[in-house]
Amino acid sequence: MNTMTQKLEKIDPTCVPFLEGKLSRIVIDDAICENLKSQEKPPLFIIGFAGVGLIGTILANELVEQLKMKQIGHVLSEDLPPITVFYDGVLKHPFRLYYQEKFNLVVSLCEVPFNPGSYSDLARTLMNWALSQGIQDVLCVQGMADESIAVRDTPSPVFAAAEEEILEKILAHGVKRPPKGLIMGAEAAILNECLNNQLNGAVFLTPANPHLPSPEGAASILEKMSDVYGFPIKLDGLLKQSSEIKQRLLELQKQTNNVHSQNLPIAGRNIYS
């Protein structure tokens, strides 16, 4: 049986509230797990990591907030550094899973970077869980490092690389086919697991400065994902963030020029706060 035939086979989903790999494990709320299993169609799985331009993290957070997604579980892994995050003083797992029943959408949100050279076991564990839930399409997001970019005034171009089963569907919505290239990092580990299993993997790409957050890049990718997969999204908030970051950069540049003209030392400033 060839790979394409295997991918097209229907997988009978099994409720898996706990799945453990060698260095990673996934814990899911039992009731939500059963709900995922009962869906007529496989959930769409979108994964956001803390990479170039923080595009994956920004995008995943925006989906969680706008679609009022419910946290259904978390991911633990020795591939992640010992970092904990909190919101309004409340501690949260840095790697969380969310679900939106109406749009049958699972979002994975990781807010901390991986340890260098790690993530293979975590990717395998996460994709084994996806297979157990009958998931078929897995979408990753990645910024293409370009230090010449500050904050754009125009929409960021969106590219996509995907397996044949879903590539034409994505390209039909104005997404560009990228030239030959390499994908590295956690997204590559996820996509390799998709290639080796009954999962259709895709990565949405857009240029971003590795030293600046890119809400405009996240907005451009979200718009295309919304067109392709039919979930609603508003871009005003993300585009406003981009405008505010640009204004802070302009203010900082003006202050820097003034300091240089007076030969005074430059005081450090956080342009994102």
Coordinates of C-alpha atoms in Angstrom, one line a residue:
M1 CA 0.0 0.0 0.0
N2 CA 1.5 3.3 -1.0
T3 CA 1.8 6.4 1.2
M4 CA -1.0 8.4 -0.4
T5 CA -3.4 5.4 -0.1
Q6 CA -2.4 5.2 3.6
K7 CA -3.1 8.9 4.1
L8 CA -6.5 8.7 2.6
E9 CA -7.6 5.8 4.9
K10 CA -10.1 6.9 7.6
I11 CA -8.6 6.6 11.0
D12 CA -11.0 5.5 13.8
P13 CA -10.3 8.1 16.5
T14 CA -9.8 6.9 20.1
C15 CA -10.2 9.1 23.1
V16 CA -6.7 9.5 24.5
P17 CA -6.6 11.7 27.6
F18 CA -3.0 10.9 28.3
L19 CA -0.2 10.1 25.9
E20 CA 3.4 9.7 26.9
G21 CA 6.6 9.7 24.7
K22 CA 10.2 9.2 25.8
L23 CA 10.7 12.8 27.0
S24 CA 7.2 14.3 26.5
R25 CA 3.6 13.7 27.5
I26 CA 0.2 15.2 26.7
V27 CA -2.6 15.5 29.2
I28 CA -6.2 16.2 28.0
D29 CA -9.4 16.8 29.9
D30 CA -11.4 13.6 29.7
A31 CA -14.7 15.2 28.7
I32 CA -13.2 17.3 25.9
C33 CA -11.4 14.2 24.7
E34 CA -14.7 12.4 24.2
N35 CA -16.1 15.5 22.5
L36 CA -13.3 15.5 20.0
K37 CA -14.0 11.8 19.2
S38 CA -17.7 12.5 18.6
Q39 CA -17.1 15.0 15.8
E40 CA -18.3 14.0 12.3
K41 CA -15.3 15.6 10.6
P42 CA -11.6 15.5 11.8
P43 CA -10.6 18.7 13.7
L44 CA -8.2 21.1 12.0
F45 CA -4.9 21.3 14.0
I46 CA -3.0 24.7 14.0
I47 CA 0.4 24.8 15.8
G48 CA 2.1 28.0 16.9
F49 CA 5.6 28.1 18.3
A50 CA 7.8 31.0 19.5
G51 CA 9.9 31.5 16.4
V52 CA 11.0 34.3 14.1
G53 CA 8.8 37.4 14.6
L54 CA 6.9 35.5 17.2
I55 CA 4.4 34.9 14.4
G56 CA 3.3 31.5 15.6
T57 CA 2.7 32.6 19.2
I58 CA 0.9 35.8 18.1
L59 CA -1.3 33.9 15.7
A60 CA -2.3 31.2 18.1
N61 CA -3.1 33.7 20.9
E62 CA -5.3 35.6 18.5
L63 CA -7.2 32.5 17.5
V64 CA -7.7 31.6 21.2
E65 CA -9.0 35.1 22.1
Q66 CA -11.2 35.8 19.1
L67 CA -12.8 32.4 18.8
K68 CA -13.1 32.1 22.6
M69 CA -11.3 28.8 22.6
K70 CA -11.3 26.6 25.7
Q71 CA -8.1 25.1 27.1
I72 CA -8.4 21.3 26.9
G73 CA -5.0 20.3 28.1
H74 CA -1.2 20.9 28.2
V75 CA 2.0 19.4 26.9
L76 CA 5.0 18.6 29.1
S77 CA 8.5 18.0 27.7
E78 CA 12.1 17.8 28.7
D79 CA 12.8 19.6 25.3
L80 CA 11.5 22.8 26.9
P81 CA 13.5 25.1 29.2
P82 CA 12.3 25.5 32.8
I83 CA 10.2 28.6 32.1
T84 CA 6.7 29.3 33.5
V85 CA 4.3 32.0 32.2
F86 CA 1.6 33.9 34.1
Y87 CA -1.3 36.2 33.1
D88 CA -2.6 38.6 35.7
G89 CA -0.7 36.7 38.3
V90 CA -2.2 33.3 37.4
L91 CA 0.4 30.6 36.4
K92 CA -0.2 28.8 33.2
H93 CA 1.5 25.9 31.4
P94 CA 3.8 27.4 28.7
F95 CA 2.6 24.8 26.2
R96 CA -1.2 24.6 26.0
L97 CA -3.9 23.0 23.8
Y98 CA -7.2 24.7 23.0
Y99 CA -10.4 23.6 21.3
Q100 CA -13.3 25.4 19.6
E101 CA -16.2 23.1 19.1
K102 CA -18.2 25.2 16.6
F103 CA -15.4 25.4 14.1
N104 CA -13.9 22.1 15.2
L105 CA -10.5 23.6 15.6
V106 CA -7.6 22.5 17.8
V107 CA -4.8 25.1 18.5
S108 CA -1.5 24.3 20.1
L109 CA 0.2 27.3 21.7
C110 CA 3.8 27.2 22.9
E111 CA 5.1 30.4 24.5
V112 CA 8.7 29.4 25.2
P113 CA 11.5 28.5 22.8
F114 CA 12.8 24.9 22.6
N115 CA 16.2 23.9 23.9
P116 CA 18.7 24.0 21.0
G117 CA 18.6 20.8 19.0
S118 CA 15.6 19.4 20.8
Y119 CA 11.9 18.8 19.9
S120 CA 12.0 15.5 18.0
D121 CA 10.4 13.5 20.7
L122 CA 7.9 16.3 21.5
A123 CA 6.9 16.5 17.8
R124 CA 6.5 12.7 17.6
T125 CA 4.4 12.6 20.8
L126 CA 2.2 15.5 19.6
M127 CA 1.6 13.9 16.2
N128 CA 0.8 10.5 17.8
W129 CA -1.9 12.3 19.8
A130 CA -3.2 14.0 16.6
L131 CA -3.4 10.6 14.9
S132 CA -5.3 9.1 17.9
Q133 CA -7.9 11.9 17.5
G134 CA -8.4 11.2 13.8
I135 CA -6.9 14.6 12.9
Q136 CA -5.8 14.8 9.2
D137 CA -4.7 18.4 8.4
V138 CA -1.9 19.9 10.5
L139 CA -0.9 23.5 9.9
C140 CA 2.4 25.1 11.2
V141 CA 3.4 28.8 11.0
Q142 CA 6.9 30.1 10.5
G143 CA 8.6 33.5 9.9
M144 CA 11.2 33.7 7.2
A145 CA 14.1 35.7 8.8
D146 CA 14.8 39.0 7.0
E147 CA 16.6 41.6 9.1
S148 CA 15.9 44.4 6.5
I149 CA 12.2 44.4 7.5
A150 CA 11.0 46.8 10.3
V151 CA 7.2 47.0 10.4
R152 CA 5.3 46.8 7.2
D153 CA 2.8 49.4 5.8
T154 CA 1.5 46.8 3.4
P155 CA 0.3 43.2 3.9
S156 CA 3.0 40.6 4.3
P157 CA 3.2 38.1 1.4
V158 CA 2.2 34.6 2.4
F159 CA 3.7 31.4 1.1
A160 CA 2.9 27.8 1.9
A161 CA 4.6 24.5 1.5
A162 CA 2.5 21.4 2.0
E163 CA 1.8 17.8 1.0
E164 CA 0.0 17.3 -2.3
E165 CA -3.2 16.3 -0.6
I166 CA -3.8 19.9 0.6
L167 CA -1.4 22.1 -1.4
E168 CA -3.7 23.0 -4.3
K169 CA -6.5 23.9 -1.9
I170 CA -4.2 26.3 -0.1
L171 CA -2.8 27.8 -3.3
A172 CA -6.3 28.4 -4.7
H173 CA -6.7 31.2 -2.1
G174 CA -3.9 33.5 -3.2
V175 CA -1.2 31.9 -1.2
K176 CA 2.1 31.8 -3.1
R177 CA 4.2 28.7 -3.8
P178 CA 7.7 29.3 -2.3
P179 CA 10.9 28.5 -4.2
K180 CA 13.0 25.6 -3.1
G181 CA 14.2 25.9 0.5
L182 CA 14.7 24.4 3.9
I183 CA 12.4 24.5 6.9
M184 CA 14.2 24.1 10.2
G185 CA 13.3 23.9 13.9
A186 CA 10.2 22.6 15.7
E187 CA 8.0 23.2 12.6
A188 CA 10.3 20.9 10.6
A189 CA 10.1 18.2 13.2
I190 CA 6.3 18.4 13.1
L191 CA 6.2 18.3 9.3
N192 CA 8.6 15.3 9.1
E193 CA 6.3 13.4 11.5
C194 CA 3.4 14.3 9.2
L195 CA 5.3 13.0 6.2
N196 CA 6.0 9.7 8.0
N197 CA 2.4 9.2 9.2
Q198 CA -1.2 9.5 8.0
L199 CA -1.3 13.3 8.4
N200 CA -1.4 16.1 5.9
G201 CA 1.2 18.7 6.9
A202 CA 1.5 22.3 5.8
V203 CA 3.5 25.3 6.8
F204 CA 2.5 28.9 6.2
L205 CA 5.4 31.3 5.8
T206 CA 5.9 35.1 5.7
P207 CA 9.0 37.3 5.9
A208 CA 9.7 38.8 9.4
N209 CA 12.5 40.5 11.3
P210 CA 13.9 38.0 13.8
H211 CA 14.4 40.9 16.3
L212 CA 10.9 42.3 16.2
P213 CA 7.4 40.9 16.8
S214 CA 5.4 40.7 13.6
P215 CA 1.6 41.1 14.3
E216 CA 1.2 42.1 10.6
G217 CA 2.8 38.8 9.5
A218 CA 0.5 36.9 11.8
A219 CA -2.5 38.9 10.4
S220 CA -1.6 38.1 6.8
I221 CA -1.3 34.4 7.5
L222 CA -4.5 34.4 9.6
E223 CA -6.4 36.0 6.7
K224 CA -5.3 33.2 4.3
M225 CA -6.1 30.4 6.8
S226 CA -9.5 31.9 7.4
D227 CA -10.1 31.9 3.6
V228 CA -9.0 28.3 3.2
Y229 CA -10.6 26.7 6.2
G230 CA -13.6 28.9 6.8
F231 CA -13.3 30.1 10.4
P232 CA -14.0 33.9 11.0
I233 CA -11.2 36.2 12.0
K234 CA -10.9 40.0 12.5
L235 CA -7.5 41.6 11.7
D236 CA -8.1 45.1 13.1
G237 CA -6.4 44.3 16.5
L238 CA -3.3 42.8 15.0
L239 CA -2.9 45.6 12.4
K240 CA -3.3 48.2 15.2
Q241 CA -0.5 46.4 17.1
S242 CA 1.7 46.7 14.1
S243 CA 1.0 50.4 13.7
E244 CA 1.7 51.0 17.4
I245 CA 5.1 49.1 17.1
K246 CA 6.0 51.2 14.1
Q247 CA 5.2 54.4 16.0
R248 CA 7.4 53.4 18.9
L249 CA 10.2 52.6 16.4
L250 CA 9.8 56.1 14.9
E251 CA 9.8 57.7 18.3
L252 CA 12.9 55.7 19.3
Q253 CA 14.7 56.7 16.1
K254 CA 13.8 60.4 16.7
Q255 CA 15.1 60.2 20.2
T256 CA 18.3 58.4 19.1
N257 CA 18.9 61.1 16.5
N258 CA 18.5 63.8 19.1
V259 CA 20.9 62.1 21.5
H260 CA 23.5 61.6 18.8
S261 CA 23.2 65.3 17.9
Q262 CA 23.9 66.2 21.5
N263 CA 26.6 63.5 22.0
L264 CA 24.7 62.1 24.9
P265 CA 24.6 58.4 26.0
I266 CA 21.5 56.5 24.8
A267 CA 19.2 55.2 27.6
G268 CA 17.8 51.7 27.0
R269 CA 14.1 51.5 26.2
N270 CA 11.7 48.6 25.5
I271 CA 9.9 49.4 22.3
Y272 CA 7.3 46.7 22.8
S273 CA 5.9 47.8 26.1

